[in-house]
Each structure stands twice: as C-alpha cells, then as structure tokens.
Amino acid sequence: MGLLVFFYGGTFLISTRIGKKEENADGYMTAGNNIGFGISAASMTATWIWASSMYASATSGYTYGISGPIHYGLWGALMILFIYPFGKRIRAVAPKAHTLAEVMYVRHGRSSQLMLAGSNIVGSLISLMSNFIAGGVLISLLSPFNFTQGVFAVAAGVLLYTLWSGFRASVLTDFVQVVAMLGAVAVIVPFIFFAADFPAAFETGASNLTAQQGNFFSSVAFMEQGAPYIAAVLAYAIGNQTIAQRLFAVRENLIKPTFITATVGYGAMVIGVGMLGVLALYLGYEPTGGDLNNIIPGMAAEYLPPVLLALFFVMIIGALSSTADSDLAALSSIVMTDVYGQNVAGKEKADPKTMLLVGRVTMVVATAAAVAFASLQLNILDLLVFVGALWGALVFPVLASFYWEKVTGRAFTTSVLVALAVFLPVRFGWISVDGAFGIVVDVLSVIGVGVVLGLMAFGFFGIRVAKIVGVAATAVAAPFAIGSLHEYATLCGSLVAYSVSTIICWAMSVRRREGFDFAVIAQRTGDFDDAPAAATGADAPDAPDADGGERAPDRPGGSEGDPGPDLAETSTK
C-alpha cells in the first residue's frame, strides 16, 4: 500500500505542477507540438515498454526458449526505428494534426476517418485492459489484495494523475517512469540470475528443454513468434494513436533522434526482462495457477529480497502505468477530435471547453470499461498479436494516403473491409484451409511477405528499392511457403490482411487520373483553440462527400502511382 501511494501520489503531484487553471484543448492532446528530445524520447520508450511487453517477452522465452525474447524484443525495437521515416512524411503533410484519423478525414472523408478511429479505440481499450491485468496479477501475488482489488488500485492511480492535464501529464510522468524502469532492470535481472545459481542452472536444466527450445535458430519460434510479431508490430507502429500522438507532439526536427533512442532503450530492456522466462524454463519453474502471466512476478517473489522486490514492484507499475496513461490520452484525443470535433460539432464550431470535458469523460468511461474487461484475464500475448494483425489491414491504405495522390476514399474503405473479412476466418479457423483454399491463403500470405518487407524498405530507400525488395521477398518465400504456410494461422492471418488490403487499394486507385493536393491537409487540420484561423466551409477546398469522396480539387499531371520520396518533397513545398 505504501509503494502504491508513493508511486501514484508522486506522479499525481508531478501532474499538478503542470496543471493549468485554463486548460488548452490542443495542449491537452499534443502539448503544443513542441516537446524536446529528452522528454519525447523517454515518453516514446516508456509507451512502447509496457507491463505486457515484459510479461509477453518472458512468456515467449518460457515457451520458445532462448530465441523467444530475441524475436519479441528485437523486432519490436526495429519497428520503432521504422516509424521515423514515415513519421517525418506524416508531420510534413500534417504539422498540426492531433490524430491520424483526423488526417484521413481530410484525405478521404468520414468513412476512413471513423474506421481508423474505431480501430484505435478497440486497440487502446485492449491495451488498457492488458495493463490493468498485469497490475492486478502483480498486486495479488505480492500483497494481501486479490486480483480485482489490484486492478482497481492501478486503474484509479493512473486516472488520478492523467485526468486533469491529459497528454502533458502522460509525457512528463513517462520521463520519471522510464528512468526508474531502466535502473530497476539493470539491477533486478542480473540479481535474479545469480540468485537462481546462474550459470550452473543453464547446464543442469538443459534437459527441461525440447530440441526446438534449445535451438537459437528455432523454426518454430520464428514461425509462431518472430514472423507474426514482425508483421503485427509494423501495424502497431502505423496504426496506433499512442505512437501518432507522440509523433505530432515532438518538435519536427527531433523525430529521428527520438525514435532511434527509443529503439535502443526498448530493445535492451525488453530482451533483458524476457530472459527471466528463459531462466524459468531451464529451472523447470511452474508459474502460479499455470498462468504464464505469473512468470515474472513469481520469479521476483521467489528470488528477490524485500528491498529489490519493492524496486521490482515500482518497475512493473511504472511500465504498465506509462502505457495506460498513453492509452487514456490517445482515447481522449480520438473522441475529442474525431468524434466531437469533426463529426458532432464540426471543426469551425467546436468549443475547446466542451472538448476538454469530452476528453475527461472519455478517460473515466474508458477506465471503467477496461476494468470490467480485465476480469476476463485473457492471454496478453494473444491479444497483442491479434490487435497487430487487425491493424495490418490498415497499414498500406494509410501509408499510401500520405504518399500517393491517387488513393481514393472508396479504395481505402473497400480494401480494409475486405481484408478484415478474409483475415477473421483465416485467423480463427472458421473455414478449413485444407485443399484449394489453403493454397489461396498461402499465395496471399506470400504476397503479404513482399508487402511487409517492401514497406520497410520504402521508408528508408524509396519506391524503387521497395519494389525490388517486395518482388524478391515474394519470389524467395514462395517455394518454401506455398503448401505449408497455412498451418500457421496467426502468421497467415496477419499476412493475408496486408496483401488483400494492398492489392485492392492499388487496383482501385491505379487507373485514377486526377490526384489529391496534399497541401490541403495542412490547411484543414490544426488547432481547435484557434478556430478563426481555420478554413471555413465557404473558403475551403471542396468538402468530402458522405460516401468518402475526395476533398481537394483535381491535381493535374499526376504520375502513374509513384509514391516515392520526390513526391513527398514536392508536395510539402
């Protein structure tokens, strides 16, 4: 109880120091688009490192052996790195936006906006729920409180310091939390290893591992953990509002160093904590109740003395709180901007004071909903992969909308809906994948491999290299994957979502002659507290049709669909 009061009381005091009597709606959502390097890098690291990251990394190590945490932490870290080239383009196109869905409203219309906003609401609620689960498990193992009481304690503590100042409170407390987390990991993980008789435990416990668990280059670990996570985390990077919110908040010239720093911090911390799962596997450790979420708390309770156990408690509470407050800030900004600001009141008529009330009510309602769902105690690793795969259907349409002037609202909406319609039966086995349908799934999945690797290459090297990488990856994977890849439902579901959305979005857009003027986005997104400066309906470019038509007048001389870096530069200028 003392540690909970100390941690949440301290973060609450920090948030009160930055509170304002006359709160600003835009500051509540993006902190004035002017956060410096130290705070932004720490916030990005803390947001990406959540309790679920630690628990899931340990679960991966316990399930797949020594390569499990590598597959979890390394690919997650690289996905942070892949955000920044796309992030620079997004900020150049929409320097004062609050959400990606807000930009999609300008780009395509209401349907794509609500589709992206809705997916983020679902994703953030699941993230919030999983962090409350992690907190409830920890408190129930290390205190006299039960799981439900622990969930309520964490939920109330996070809401307490986030409610008043919103995103500004989230990023400032993230800095304190990430310093505490990194320090704790540097002390706790080595201590548990040596307390458990490392390295002798790795010699005597080798018999507890299967052949695949003992193999660093395990194909099972890659196909069931590594490959699905590569695809899922790329989708998280592009579709997640908690990431986009920090992208819009940091100073534009600091995007690259911020995300590179977060890459290193995330990888080191998550892989290190995940090795506790590998140690538990070698020791033959049985988690409490057979629940893999209990591995880290159980190991800590068994091997740490009281002082370090308190430090461990603060580390996990800090990790889950830093992401939970980010989810609350993301949910409030989505409802403030995309629900009230553009679809209820309208951009020109939105009242900033009402927006603040809407944002705070959203935080309270989201917390209550997440607490209710947390009672289900679902598997955190499964939730992460599922949401990431779900967002895979959005990756290409969203990215293409920032680079390619030909993408239409109908292409965006249709491609996402069809991709989800194919993803769900493949992921959950609603339709048998034996026979001809299995071959179709394999072919689509192989195309998905090319799409994922091509998008990664495009961010750093442009469209020509991306096409070469995508085609080469598809050609190399095809002989090995077709005929067997459908056996891995998690991986196939994610890859199919990528490929189907890409194929349909491209096919529906490529023949379009007129193009979109990207300069319109900067004109029609911006501060709500400065409404008179925003374009009004009378002097703005053509408004979107309700069915998702384009907002901008035709752009003459559009290319045949080359979304390369040159287009990014010229359209920004």
Coordinates of C-alpha atoms in Angstrom, one line a residue:
M1 CA 0.0 0.0 0.0
G2 CA 2.9 2.3 0.8
L3 CA 4.5 1.8 -2.5
L4 CA 1.2 2.4 -4.4
V5 CA 0.6 5.6 -2.5
F6 CA 4.2 6.6 -3.1
F7 CA 4.2 5.9 -6.8
Y8 CA 0.8 7.3 -7.7
G9 CA 0.9 10.1 -5.2
G10 CA 4.2 11.2 -6.6
T11 CA 3.0 11.1 -10.2
F12 CA -0.1 13.0 -9.2
L13 CA 2.0 15.7 -7.6
I14 CA 4.0 16.0 -10.8
S15 CA 0.9 16.4 -12.8
T16 CA -0.5 19.1 -10.5
R17 CA 2.7 21.1 -11.0
I18 CA 2.0 21.4 -14.7
G19 CA -1.7 21.8 -14.4
K20 CA -3.4 25.0 -15.8
K21 CA -6.4 26.8 -14.5
E22 CA -7.5 27.5 -18.0
E23 CA -6.6 24.3 -19.8
N24 CA -6.0 24.3 -23.6
A25 CA -7.7 21.7 -25.7
D26 CA -4.8 21.4 -28.1
G27 CA -2.2 21.3 -25.3
Y28 CA -4.3 18.5 -23.6
M29 CA -3.9 16.5 -26.8
T30 CA -0.5 17.3 -28.3
A31 CA 1.3 19.6 -25.8
G32 CA 1.7 22.4 -28.4
N33 CA 3.6 20.2 -31.0
N34 CA 6.9 21.4 -29.3
I35 CA 8.2 18.7 -26.9
G36 CA 12.0 18.4 -26.7
F37 CA 14.3 15.5 -27.2
G38 CA 14.7 14.2 -23.7
I39 CA 11.1 14.1 -22.7
S40 CA 9.9 12.8 -26.1
A41 CA 12.5 10.0 -26.3
A42 CA 11.7 8.9 -22.7
S43 CA 8.0 9.1 -23.4
M44 CA 8.3 7.0 -26.6
T45 CA 10.4 4.4 -24.8
A46 CA 8.0 4.2 -21.8
T47 CA 4.9 4.0 -24.0
W48 CA 6.4 1.1 -26.1
I49 CA 7.6 -0.6 -22.9
W50 CA 4.6 -1.7 -21.0
A51 CA 4.0 -4.4 -18.5
S52 CA 2.6 -6.5 -21.3
S53 CA 5.9 -6.2 -23.2
M54 CA 7.7 -7.6 -20.2
Y55 CA 5.2 -10.3 -19.4
A56 CA 4.8 -11.3 -23.1
S57 CA 8.6 -11.3 -23.6
A58 CA 9.0 -13.6 -20.6
T59 CA 6.2 -15.8 -21.9
S60 CA 7.9 -16.0 -25.3
G61 CA 11.2 -17.1 -23.6
Y62 CA 9.4 -19.7 -21.5
T63 CA 7.5 -21.0 -24.5
Y64 CA 10.2 -20.9 -27.2
G65 CA 13.5 -20.9 -25.4
I66 CA 16.4 -18.6 -25.7
S67 CA 15.4 -17.2 -29.1
G68 CA 11.9 -16.2 -27.8
P69 CA 12.9 -12.8 -26.1
I70 CA 15.1 -12.0 -29.1
H71 CA 12.1 -12.4 -31.5
Y72 CA 9.9 -10.4 -29.3
G73 CA 12.3 -7.6 -28.3
L74 CA 14.5 -7.2 -31.4
W75 CA 11.6 -6.9 -33.9
G76 CA 9.7 -4.6 -31.6
A77 CA 12.7 -2.4 -31.3
L78 CA 13.2 -2.3 -35.1
M79 CA 9.6 -1.4 -35.6
I80 CA 10.2 1.8 -33.6
L81 CA 13.1 2.6 -35.9
F82 CA 10.9 2.0 -39.0
I83 CA 8.4 4.6 -37.7
Y84 CA 10.6 7.7 -38.1
P85 CA 10.9 7.9 -41.9
F86 CA 7.2 7.6 -42.3
G87 CA 6.7 9.9 -39.3
K88 CA 8.8 12.7 -41.0
R89 CA 6.5 12.5 -44.0
I90 CA 3.3 12.5 -41.9
R91 CA 4.4 15.6 -39.9
A92 CA 5.4 17.3 -43.1
V93 CA 2.0 16.8 -44.6
A94 CA 0.0 17.5 -41.3
P95 CA 2.2 19.5 -39.0
K96 CA -0.6 20.5 -36.5
A97 CA -2.8 17.4 -36.6
H98 CA -3.9 15.6 -33.5
T99 CA -4.7 12.1 -34.8
L100 CA -4.1 10.1 -38.0
A101 CA -7.9 9.7 -38.3
E102 CA -8.2 13.5 -38.5
V103 CA -5.9 13.5 -41.5
M104 CA -7.8 10.6 -43.1
Y105 CA -11.0 12.8 -42.8
V106 CA -9.4 15.5 -44.9
R107 CA -7.8 13.0 -47.2
H108 CA -10.8 10.8 -47.9
G109 CA -13.9 11.6 -45.8
R110 CA -15.8 10.4 -42.9
S111 CA -15.8 6.6 -43.5
S112 CA -12.0 6.2 -43.5
Q113 CA -11.7 8.5 -40.5
L114 CA -14.1 6.5 -38.4
M115 CA -12.6 3.3 -39.5
L116 CA -9.2 4.3 -38.3
A117 CA -10.5 6.0 -35.1
G118 CA -12.7 2.9 -34.3
S119 CA -9.8 0.5 -34.7
N120 CA -7.7 2.7 -32.3
I121 CA -10.5 2.8 -29.8
V122 CA -10.6 -1.0 -29.8
G123 CA -6.9 -1.3 -29.7
S124 CA -6.4 1.2 -26.9
L125 CA -9.1 -0.4 -24.8
I126 CA -7.4 -3.8 -25.2
S127 CA -4.1 -2.3 -24.3
L128 CA -5.5 -0.6 -21.3
M129 CA -7.2 -3.8 -20.2
S130 CA -4.0 -5.9 -20.6
N131 CA -2.1 -3.4 -18.4
F132 CA -4.7 -3.5 -15.7
I133 CA -4.5 -7.3 -15.9
A134 CA -0.7 -7.1 -15.4
G135 CA -1.1 -4.8 -12.5
G136 CA -3.8 -6.9 -10.9
V137 CA -1.7 -10.1 -11.2
L138 CA 1.3 -8.3 -9.7
I139 CA -0.5 -6.9 -6.7
S140 CA -2.3 -10.1 -6.0
L141 CA 1.0 -12.1 -5.9
L142 CA 2.9 -9.6 -3.8
S143 CA 0.3 -8.3 -1.4
P144 CA -2.8 -9.4 0.6
F145 CA -5.0 -7.8 -2.1
N146 CA -6.8 -10.0 -4.6
F147 CA -6.7 -9.6 -8.4
T148 CA -9.8 -7.4 -8.6
Q149 CA -8.6 -5.1 -5.9
G150 CA -5.3 -4.8 -7.6
V151 CA -7.0 -3.8 -10.9
F152 CA -9.0 -1.1 -9.2
A153 CA -5.9 0.3 -7.5
V154 CA -3.9 0.6 -10.7
A155 CA -6.9 2.0 -12.7
A156 CA -7.6 4.6 -10.0
G157 CA -4.0 5.6 -9.7
V158 CA -3.4 6.1 -13.5
L159 CA -6.7 8.0 -13.9
L160 CA -5.8 10.2 -10.9
Y161 CA -2.7 11.8 -12.5
T162 CA -3.8 11.7 -16.1
L163 CA -7.3 13.1 -15.9
W164 CA -6.6 16.8 -15.4
S165 CA -3.6 17.6 -17.7
G166 CA -4.0 14.8 -20.3
F167 CA -1.2 14.2 -22.7
R168 CA 1.2 16.7 -21.0
A169 CA 0.9 14.7 -17.7
S170 CA 1.5 11.5 -19.6
V171 CA 4.7 12.5 -21.3
L172 CA 6.2 14.2 -18.2
T173 CA 5.5 11.3 -15.9
D174 CA 6.8 9.0 -18.6
F175 CA 10.2 10.5 -18.2
V176 CA 10.3 9.7 -14.5
Q177 CA 8.9 6.2 -15.0
V178 CA 11.4 5.2 -17.7
V179 CA 14.4 6.3 -15.6
A180 CA 13.0 4.2 -12.8
M181 CA 12.4 1.2 -15.1
L182 CA 15.8 1.2 -16.7
G183 CA 17.5 1.5 -13.4
A184 CA 15.5 -1.3 -11.9
V185 CA 16.1 -3.7 -14.9
A186 CA 19.9 -3.1 -14.7
V187 CA 19.8 -4.3 -11.0
I188 CA 17.0 -6.8 -10.8
V189 CA 17.6 -9.1 -13.8
P190 CA 21.2 -9.9 -13.0
F191 CA 20.4 -10.4 -9.3
I192 CA 17.7 -13.0 -10.1
F193 CA 20.0 -14.8 -12.5
F194 CA 22.7 -15.1 -9.9
A195 CA 20.3 -15.9 -7.1
A196 CA 19.0 -18.8 -9.2
D197 CA 22.6 -20.2 -9.5
F198 CA 23.5 -18.9 -12.9
P199 CA 25.3 -20.2 -15.0
A200 CA 25.0 -23.7 -13.4
A201 CA 21.2 -23.6 -13.9
F202 CA 21.7 -23.5 -17.6
E203 CA 23.8 -26.6 -17.5
T204 CA 21.7 -28.7 -15.1
G205 CA 18.4 -27.6 -16.6
A206 CA 19.1 -28.2 -20.2
S207 CA 17.1 -31.4 -20.0
N208 CA 13.9 -29.4 -19.4
L209 CA 14.0 -28.0 -23.0
T210 CA 12.8 -29.6 -26.2
A211 CA 15.0 -29.6 -29.2
Q212 CA 13.3 -26.5 -30.6
Q213 CA 13.5 -24.6 -27.4
G214 CA 17.2 -25.3 -27.1
N215 CA 17.9 -24.2 -30.7
F216 CA 18.7 -20.5 -31.1
F217 CA 17.6 -20.6 -34.7
S218 CA 14.4 -22.5 -33.9
S219 CA 12.0 -22.5 -36.9
V220 CA 9.0 -23.0 -34.5
A221 CA 10.0 -19.8 -32.6
F222 CA 10.3 -17.8 -35.8
M223 CA 7.1 -19.0 -37.4
E224 CA 5.0 -18.8 -34.3
Q225 CA 6.5 -15.8 -32.6
G226 CA 9.1 -13.9 -34.7
A227 CA 7.3 -13.7 -38.1
P228 CA 3.8 -12.8 -36.7
Y229 CA 5.4 -10.2 -34.5
I230 CA 7.3 -8.6 -37.3
A231 CA 4.0 -8.1 -39.2
A232 CA 2.0 -7.2 -36.1
V233 CA 4.3 -4.6 -34.7
L234 CA 4.7 -2.8 -38.1
A235 CA 0.9 -2.4 -38.0
Y236 CA 1.1 -1.2 -34.4
A237 CA 3.7 1.4 -35.5
I238 CA 1.5 2.8 -38.2
G239 CA -2.0 2.5 -36.8
N240 CA -1.5 3.1 -33.1
Q241 CA -2.7 6.6 -31.8
T242 CA -0.4 6.5 -28.8
I243 CA 2.6 6.5 -31.3
A244 CA 1.0 9.0 -33.6
Q245 CA 0.2 11.3 -30.7
R246 CA 3.9 11.5 -29.8
L247 CA 4.8 11.9 -33.4
F248 CA 2.6 15.0 -33.6
A249 CA 3.9 16.3 -30.2
V250 CA 7.6 16.2 -30.6
R251 CA 9.4 19.0 -32.4
E252 CA 9.6 18.1 -36.1
N253 CA 13.4 18.3 -36.3
L254 CA 13.8 15.8 -33.4
I255 CA 11.7 12.9 -34.8
K256 CA 14.8 10.9 -36.0
P257 CA 16.9 11.1 -32.8
T258 CA 13.8 10.5 -30.6
F259 CA 12.8 7.2 -32.3
I260 CA 16.4 5.9 -32.6
T261 CA 16.9 6.5 -28.9
A262 CA 13.6 4.7 -28.1
T263 CA 14.7 1.8 -30.3
V264 CA 17.8 1.1 -28.3
G265 CA 16.1 1.6 -24.9
Y266 CA 13.2 -0.7 -25.8
G267 CA 15.3 -3.5 -27.2
A268 CA 17.7 -3.6 -24.3
M269 CA 15.1 -3.5 -21.6
V270 CA 12.5 -6.0 -23.1
I271 CA 15.1 -8.6 -24.2
G272 CA 16.7 -8.4 -20.7
V273 CA 13.4 -9.0 -18.8
G274 CA 12.4 -11.7 -21.3
M275 CA 15.4 -13.7 -20.4
L276 CA 13.8 -14.3 -17.0
G277 CA 11.3 -16.5 -18.9
V278 CA 14.2 -18.5 -20.4
L279 CA 15.7 -18.9 -16.9
A280 CA 12.4 -20.1 -15.6
L281 CA 12.3 -22.7 -18.4
Y282 CA 15.7 -24.0 -17.5
L283 CA 14.8 -24.1 -13.8
G284 CA 11.6 -26.1 -14.5
Y285 CA 9.7 -23.3 -12.8
E286 CA 5.9 -23.8 -12.8
P287 CA 4.0 -20.4 -12.9
T288 CA 1.3 -19.9 -10.3
G289 CA -2.0 -21.5 -11.5
G290 CA -0.4 -22.4 -14.8
D291 CA -0.8 -18.8 -15.9
L292 CA 2.2 -17.6 -18.0
N293 CA 1.4 -14.0 -17.0
N294 CA 2.6 -15.0 -13.5
I295 CA 6.2 -15.9 -14.5
I296 CA 7.9 -12.6 -13.8
P297 CA 6.0 -11.8 -10.6
G298 CA 6.5 -15.3 -9.3
M299 CA 10.3 -15.3 -10.1
A300 CA 10.6 -12.0 -8.4
A301 CA 8.8 -13.1 -5.3
E302 CA 10.9 -16.2 -5.0
Y303 CA 14.4 -14.8 -5.6
L304 CA 14.4 -11.1 -4.6
P305 CA 14.9 -9.8 -1.1
P306 CA 12.3 -7.2 0.2
V307 CA 14.2 -4.1 -0.9
L308 CA 14.7 -5.3 -4.5
L309 CA 11.2 -6.7 -4.5
A310 CA 9.9 -3.2 -3.8
L311 CA 12.1 -1.9 -6.7
F312 CA 10.7 -4.6 -9.0
F313 CA 7.2 -3.6 -8.0
V314 CA 7.9 0.0 -8.9
M315 CA 9.4 -1.1 -12.2
I316 CA 6.3 -3.1 -13.3
I317 CA 3.9 -0.5 -12.0
G318 CA 5.8 2.2 -13.9
A319 CA 5.8 0.2 -17.1
L320 CA 2.1 -0.5 -17.1
S321 CA 1.2 3.0 -15.9
S322 CA 3.3 4.7 -18.6
T323 CA 1.3 2.8 -21.3
A324 CA -2.0 3.0 -19.6
D325 CA -1.9 6.8 -19.3
S326 CA -0.8 6.9 -23.0
D327 CA -3.9 4.9 -23.9
L328 CA -6.1 7.2 -21.9
A329 CA -4.6 10.2 -23.6
A330 CA -5.0 8.6 -27.0
L331 CA -8.6 7.7 -26.4
S332 CA -9.5 11.1 -25.2
S333 CA -7.8 12.8 -28.3
I334 CA -9.7 10.5 -30.7
V335 CA -13.1 11.2 -29.1
M336 CA -12.3 14.9 -28.8
T337 CA -11.0 15.3 -32.3
D338 CA -12.6 12.7 -34.5
V339 CA -16.0 12.2 -32.7
Y340 CA -16.9 15.6 -31.2
G341 CA -14.5 18.0 -33.0
Q342 CA -15.3 16.9 -36.6
N343 CA -18.5 14.8 -36.6
V344 CA -20.6 16.3 -33.8
A345 CA -19.8 20.0 -33.6
G346 CA -17.7 20.4 -36.7
K347 CA -14.2 21.9 -36.9
E348 CA -15.4 25.5 -37.1
K349 CA -18.0 25.2 -34.3
A350 CA -16.1 23.0 -31.8
D351 CA -15.9 24.6 -28.4
P352 CA -12.5 23.9 -26.7
K353 CA -14.0 23.9 -23.2
T354 CA -16.6 21.3 -24.3
M355 CA -13.8 19.3 -25.9
L356 CA -11.9 19.2 -22.6
L357 CA -15.0 17.9 -20.8
V358 CA -15.5 15.3 -23.5
G359 CA -11.8 14.2 -23.2
R360 CA -12.0 13.8 -19.4
V361 CA -15.3 12.0 -19.5
T362 CA -13.8 9.7 -22.1
M363 CA -10.9 8.8 -19.8
V364 CA -13.4 7.9 -17.0
V365 CA -15.6 5.8 -19.2
A366 CA -12.6 4.0 -20.8
T367 CA -11.1 3.2 -17.4
A368 CA -14.4 1.7 -16.2
A369 CA -14.7 -0.4 -19.4
A370 CA -11.1 -1.6 -19.2
V371 CA -11.6 -2.6 -15.6
A372 CA -14.7 -4.6 -16.5
F373 CA -12.9 -6.4 -19.4
A374 CA -9.8 -7.1 -17.2
S375 CA -11.8 -9.5 -15.1
L376 CA -11.7 -11.9 -18.1
Q377 CA -7.9 -12.3 -17.6
L378 CA -7.2 -13.0 -21.3
N379 CA -3.8 -14.1 -22.6
I380 CA -1.7 -10.9 -23.1
L381 CA 0.5 -12.3 -25.9
D382 CA -2.5 -13.4 -27.9
L383 CA -4.2 -10.0 -27.5
L384 CA -1.1 -8.2 -28.8
V385 CA -0.7 -10.4 -31.9
F386 CA -4.4 -10.2 -32.7
V387 CA -4.7 -6.4 -32.5
G388 CA -1.5 -6.0 -34.5
A389 CA -2.8 -8.3 -37.2
L390 CA -6.1 -6.5 -37.2
W391 CA -4.3 -3.2 -37.8
G392 CA -2.4 -4.9 -40.7
A393 CA -5.4 -4.3 -42.9
L394 CA -4.9 -0.6 -42.4
V395 CA -1.1 -0.2 -43.0
F396 CA -0.9 0.1 -46.8
P397 CA -4.1 2.2 -47.2
V398 CA -2.9 4.6 -44.5
L399 CA 0.7 4.9 -45.8
A400 CA -0.4 5.2 -49.4
S401 CA -2.7 8.0 -48.5
F402 CA 0.3 10.1 -47.3
Y403 CA 2.4 9.4 -50.4
W404 CA 0.2 8.5 -53.4
E405 CA -2.1 11.2 -54.7
K406 CA -4.4 8.7 -56.5
V407 CA -5.7 6.8 -53.4
T408 CA -9.5 7.3 -53.1
G409 CA -11.8 7.1 -50.1
R410 CA -13.6 4.1 -51.7
A411 CA -10.3 2.3 -52.3
F412 CA -9.4 2.9 -48.6
T413 CA -12.7 1.7 -47.2
T414 CA -13.2 -1.3 -49.5
S415 CA -9.7 -2.6 -49.1
V416 CA -9.8 -2.5 -45.3
L417 CA -13.2 -4.1 -45.0
V418 CA -12.4 -6.9 -47.5
A419 CA -9.0 -7.5 -45.8
L420 CA -10.8 -7.9 -42.4
A421 CA -13.4 -10.2 -44.0
V422 CA -10.6 -12.5 -45.1
F423 CA -8.4 -12.1 -42.0
L424 CA -11.0 -13.2 -39.4
P425 CA -11.9 -16.7 -40.9
V426 CA -8.2 -17.4 -41.6
R427 CA -7.0 -16.3 -38.1
F428 CA -9.7 -18.2 -36.2
G429 CA -10.1 -21.2 -38.5
W430 CA -13.7 -20.6 -39.4
I431 CA -13.1 -22.1 -42.8
S432 CA -11.0 -25.2 -43.4
V433 CA -7.7 -24.3 -45.0
D434 CA -7.2 -27.7 -46.5
G435 CA -7.2 -28.1 -50.3
A436 CA -7.6 -25.3 -52.7
F437 CA -8.5 -22.7 -50.1
G438 CA -5.2 -23.4 -48.3
I439 CA -3.3 -22.8 -51.5
V440 CA -5.1 -19.5 -51.9
V441 CA -4.2 -18.5 -48.4
D442 CA -0.6 -19.4 -48.9
V443 CA -0.4 -17.4 -52.1
L444 CA -1.9 -14.3 -50.4
S445 CA 0.4 -14.8 -47.4
V446 CA 3.5 -14.9 -49.7
I447 CA 2.4 -11.7 -51.3
G448 CA 1.9 -10.3 -47.8
V449 CA 5.6 -11.1 -47.0
G450 CA 6.6 -9.0 -50.0
V451 CA 4.3 -6.2 -48.9
V452 CA 5.7 -6.1 -45.3
L453 CA 9.4 -6.1 -46.4
G454 CA 8.6 -3.7 -49.3
L455 CA 7.1 -1.2 -47.0
M456 CA 10.0 -1.4 -44.6
A457 CA 12.4 -0.8 -47.5
F458 CA 10.3 2.1 -48.9
G459 CA 10.5 4.1 -45.7
F460 CA 14.3 4.3 -45.9
F461 CA 15.2 3.8 -49.5
G462 CA 12.2 4.9 -51.7
I463 CA 9.9 3.3 -54.1
R464 CA 12.3 1.6 -56.5
V465 CA 14.2 -0.3 -53.8
A466 CA 10.9 -1.2 -52.2
K467 CA 9.6 -2.7 -55.4
I468 CA 12.8 -4.8 -55.8
V469 CA 12.7 -6.0 -52.2
G470 CA 9.0 -6.8 -52.3
V471 CA 9.2 -8.8 -55.5
A472 CA 12.4 -10.6 -54.4
A473 CA 10.9 -11.5 -51.0
T474 CA 7.8 -12.9 -52.6
A475 CA 9.8 -14.9 -55.1
V476 CA 12.2 -16.3 -52.4
A477 CA 9.4 -17.2 -50.0
A478 CA 7.0 -18.8 -52.5
P479 CA 8.8 -22.2 -53.0
F480 CA 9.1 -22.8 -49.2
A481 CA 5.7 -21.3 -48.1
I482 CA 3.1 -22.4 -50.6
G483 CA 1.7 -25.6 -49.4
S484 CA 2.6 -25.3 -45.8
L485 CA 2.3 -21.7 -44.6
H486 CA -1.5 -22.0 -43.9
E487 CA -0.6 -24.3 -41.0
Y488 CA 0.4 -21.2 -39.0
A489 CA -2.9 -19.4 -38.5
T490 CA -1.6 -16.4 -36.6
L491 CA 1.1 -15.6 -39.2
C492 CA -1.2 -16.2 -42.2
G493 CA -4.0 -14.1 -40.8
S494 CA -1.7 -11.1 -40.5
L495 CA 0.0 -11.5 -43.9
V496 CA -3.4 -12.0 -45.6
A497 CA -4.6 -8.8 -44.1
Y498 CA -1.6 -6.9 -45.5
S499 CA -1.8 -8.5 -49.0
V500 CA -5.6 -8.2 -49.6
S501 CA -5.7 -4.6 -48.5
T502 CA -2.7 -3.7 -50.6
I503 CA -4.0 -5.5 -53.8
I504 CA -7.5 -4.0 -53.6
C505 CA -6.3 -0.4 -52.6
W506 CA -3.8 -0.4 -55.5
A507 CA -6.2 -1.9 -58.0
M508 CA -9.0 0.6 -57.2
S509 CA -6.6 3.6 -57.3
V510 CA -4.1 3.0 -60.1
R511 CA -6.2 4.0 -63.0
R512 CA -7.4 7.2 -61.5
R513 CA -6.2 10.2 -63.5
E514 CA -6.8 13.1 -61.1
G515 CA -4.8 13.5 -58.0
F516 CA -5.1 14.9 -54.5
D517 CA -3.3 18.1 -53.4
F518 CA -1.5 17.3 -50.2
A519 CA -1.2 20.9 -49.2
V520 CA -4.9 20.8 -48.4
I521 CA -4.2 18.6 -45.3
A522 CA -2.1 21.3 -43.5
Q523 CA -4.8 23.9 -44.3
R524 CA -7.7 21.8 -42.9
T525 CA -6.1 20.3 -39.8
G526 CA -4.8 22.4 -36.9
D527 CA -5.6 23.9 -33.5
F528 CA -9.1 23.9 -32.2
D529 CA -8.3 26.7 -29.8
D530 CA -7.6 29.0 -32.8
A531 CA -10.8 28.3 -34.7
P532 CA -10.9 31.6 -36.6
A533 CA -7.6 30.8 -38.3
A534 CA -9.0 27.5 -39.7
A535 CA -10.6 27.3 -43.1
T536 CA -14.3 27.7 -43.1
G537 CA -16.7 25.8 -45.3
A538 CA -17.1 28.7 -47.6
D539 CA -13.4 29.3 -48.4
A540 CA -12.0 25.8 -48.1
P541 CA -11.5 23.3 -50.9
D542 CA -14.3 21.1 -51.9
A543 CA -15.7 19.2 -48.9
P544 CA -15.8 15.4 -49.0
D545 CA -18.9 13.5 -50.0
A546 CA -20.6 11.4 -47.3
D547 CA -19.6 8.3 -49.3
G548 CA -15.9 9.0 -48.9
G549 CA -15.1 11.2 -52.0
E550 CA -12.1 13.4 -52.1
R551 CA -11.9 16.9 -50.6
A552 CA -9.5 18.5 -52.9
P553 CA -9.9 19.8 -56.5
D554 CA -8.2 17.7 -59.2
R555 CA -4.5 17.8 -59.3
P556 CA -3.2 18.0 -62.8
G557 CA -0.3 16.0 -64.1
G558 CA -0.5 13.1 -61.6
S559 CA 2.1 10.4 -62.0
E560 CA 1.3 6.7 -62.6
G561 CA 1.3 6.0 -58.9
D562 CA 5.0 6.5 -57.9
P563 CA 4.8 7.3 -54.2
G564 CA 8.5 7.9 -53.8
P565 CA 10.4 10.4 -51.7
D566 CA 10.4 13.0 -54.5
L567 CA 6.6 13.3 -54.3
A568 CA 6.9 13.8 -50.5
E569 CA 9.3 16.7 -51.0
T570 CA 7.5 18.5 -53.8
S571 CA 4.0 18.2 -52.3
T572 CA 5.3 19.5 -49.0
K573 CA 6.9 22.5 -50.7

